[in-house]
Amino acid sequence: MSDTLFNYADPQVAEPVGIELQAIRPDIAHSHRQIWRQLARPGCWWSGPERTAIAQESRNARHCPACVERKSALSPDAPTGPHNATTDLPDVVVDTVHRITTDPSRLSAAWLSRINEEGLTTEAYVELLGIIVAVISIDGFHRALGLPLEPLPAAESGEASGYRPPGAKDSGAWVPTVQPEDAGPNESDLYPGGRTGNVISAMSLVPDAVRMLITLSDAHYIPMHCVPVPGDNGGRALTRSQIELIAGRVSSISECFY
Amino acid sequence: MLRVSHDVDEASTDVDLSALVGADRDSSGVSAGSELIAFAEAALGDDATTIRAARDSVKEALGTAAMIDAAGIIANFQRMVRIADGTGIPLDPTVAAMTADLRAQLGINQYGSAGNTPTPTLIGRVLAKVAGPFLPRLLKARKRRPAS
């Protein structure tokens, strides 16, 4: 995949929105390219074409009339019209992607059980979640800066690996997770220092989803080792309190308790 | 983390966390807090004109690099909230202990996902009351990483 992707130094991209050339940190562009490469490849539970289709449905959801209807309904289970799907993913997958994208604060354990019964396994759900959140955040960065969205990558062929970490178990979330003490050789890179927060281990049922999260968090937020240290801004142009003010406001608008 | 970082960054002013839940944007006590909150609010919407105005205000107040970093933070937490809400993770016990009073004060215990964190036992509540005030100090005692 060439570096013409996420080429923020391209005057045709940056100048129309008034951003000085080279102002976007190279590590941000690098992380976005890395995610696009991972997105195109087969994962543990989805093929490359399925993964890019999930990404496409997440983009579709932002303009989906059925999602607007559901968001304004008293119950997230209220019947709505069909989604504006453009992929051949099964209905349960399309609905799950749209729901995570547009109405995440009303997801529930009961809902996850229902979609399990409809055939979407918890493992496949976690990988799907990892794809959606990566695309949402990269697209969110572009929207915040007024940049056009990057075209999705061309999918690579190949089979999903079916890998499930042997150390995954119930840790109080809706989905099994791998805690640092249960990480096997294939997961030994996930938690440097042997400690982590629940939001980092949340998607560890699919270790690559955690790797994607760390790649993006290191670029969008601050490097992981800086996170627990008050006042450490990871070398950003904002102070840590300015960073946490933004983080808190975004979480509050999204009604996220965590 | 905002509270303890503010003590490090801007110890001469008080931080008002009610700005996080939609109170007066100007009241946060964080430098350029009003511009940063307005940018976060705009960027979660779809109005390109509002987003651009908010972005320009941050750029004017703090410069281009800070504006781009702010866009990164906004992007990051659009991801993190969905991970938390999509997996039903409970609050980490230390954070739960440190923020019990704050969550009640800000009303965030009313959020739907609050149910993912079990109500602390009586012993847990007592321990949180006793140890809670000291935890921010312990965090602040962590040494900053050396400058590279």
Tab-separated table of N, CA and C in Angstrom, chain B residues 12 23 26 29 55 57 66 75 94-95 99 141 148:
chain	number	residue	atom	x	y	z
B	12	SER	N	-2.483	27.299	39.809
B	12	SER	CA	-2.951	28.568	40.357
B	12	SER	C	-4.456	28.763	40.184
B	23	ALA	N	-22.216	22.251	31.456
B	23	ALA	CA	-22.403	23.532	32.145
B	23	ALA	C	-21.636	24.612	31.379
B	26	ASP	N	-17.126	28.283	29.786
B	26	ASP	CA	-16.041	29.152	30.240
B	26	ASP	C	-15.582	28.822	31.658
B	29	GLY	N	-11.876	26.382	33.974
B	29	GLY	CA	-10.619	26.747	34.638
B	29	GLY	C	-9.402	26.274	33.871
B	55	ARG	N	-12.911	25.027	15.000
B	55	ARG	CA	-11.512	24.674	14.726
B	55	ARG	C	-10.647	25.942	14.636
B	57	SER	N	-11.207	28.758	16.013
B	57	SER	CA	-11.055	29.383	17.345
B	57	SER	C	-9.934	28.723	18.135
B	66	ALA	N	-1.725	22.535	18.203
B	66	ALA	CA	-2.678	22.205	19.265
B	66	ALA	C	-4.045	21.867	18.671
B	75	ALA	N	-11.060	12.394	18.095
B	75	ALA	CA	-11.152	11.130	17.349
B	75	ALA	C	-10.935	9.945	18.281
B	94	THR	N	-9.861	1.144	40.958
B	94	THR	CA	-9.213	2.338	41.515
B	94	THR	C	-9.950	3.599	41.055
B	95	VAL	N	-10.284	3.625	39.782
B	95	VAL	CA	-10.992	4.792	39.250
B	95	VAL	C	-12.362	4.909	39.921
B	99	THR	N	-13.549	8.242	42.026
B	99	THR	CA	-14.502	9.138	41.378
B	99	THR	C	-15.936	9.000	41.889
B	141	ALA	N	2.124	11.643	42.725
B	141	ALA	CA	3.479	11.360	43.180
B	141	ALA	C	4.288	10.596	42.143
B	148	SER	N	12.744	13.342	26.450
B	148	SER	CA	13.644	12.670	25.513
B	148	SER	C	14.293	13.687	24.590
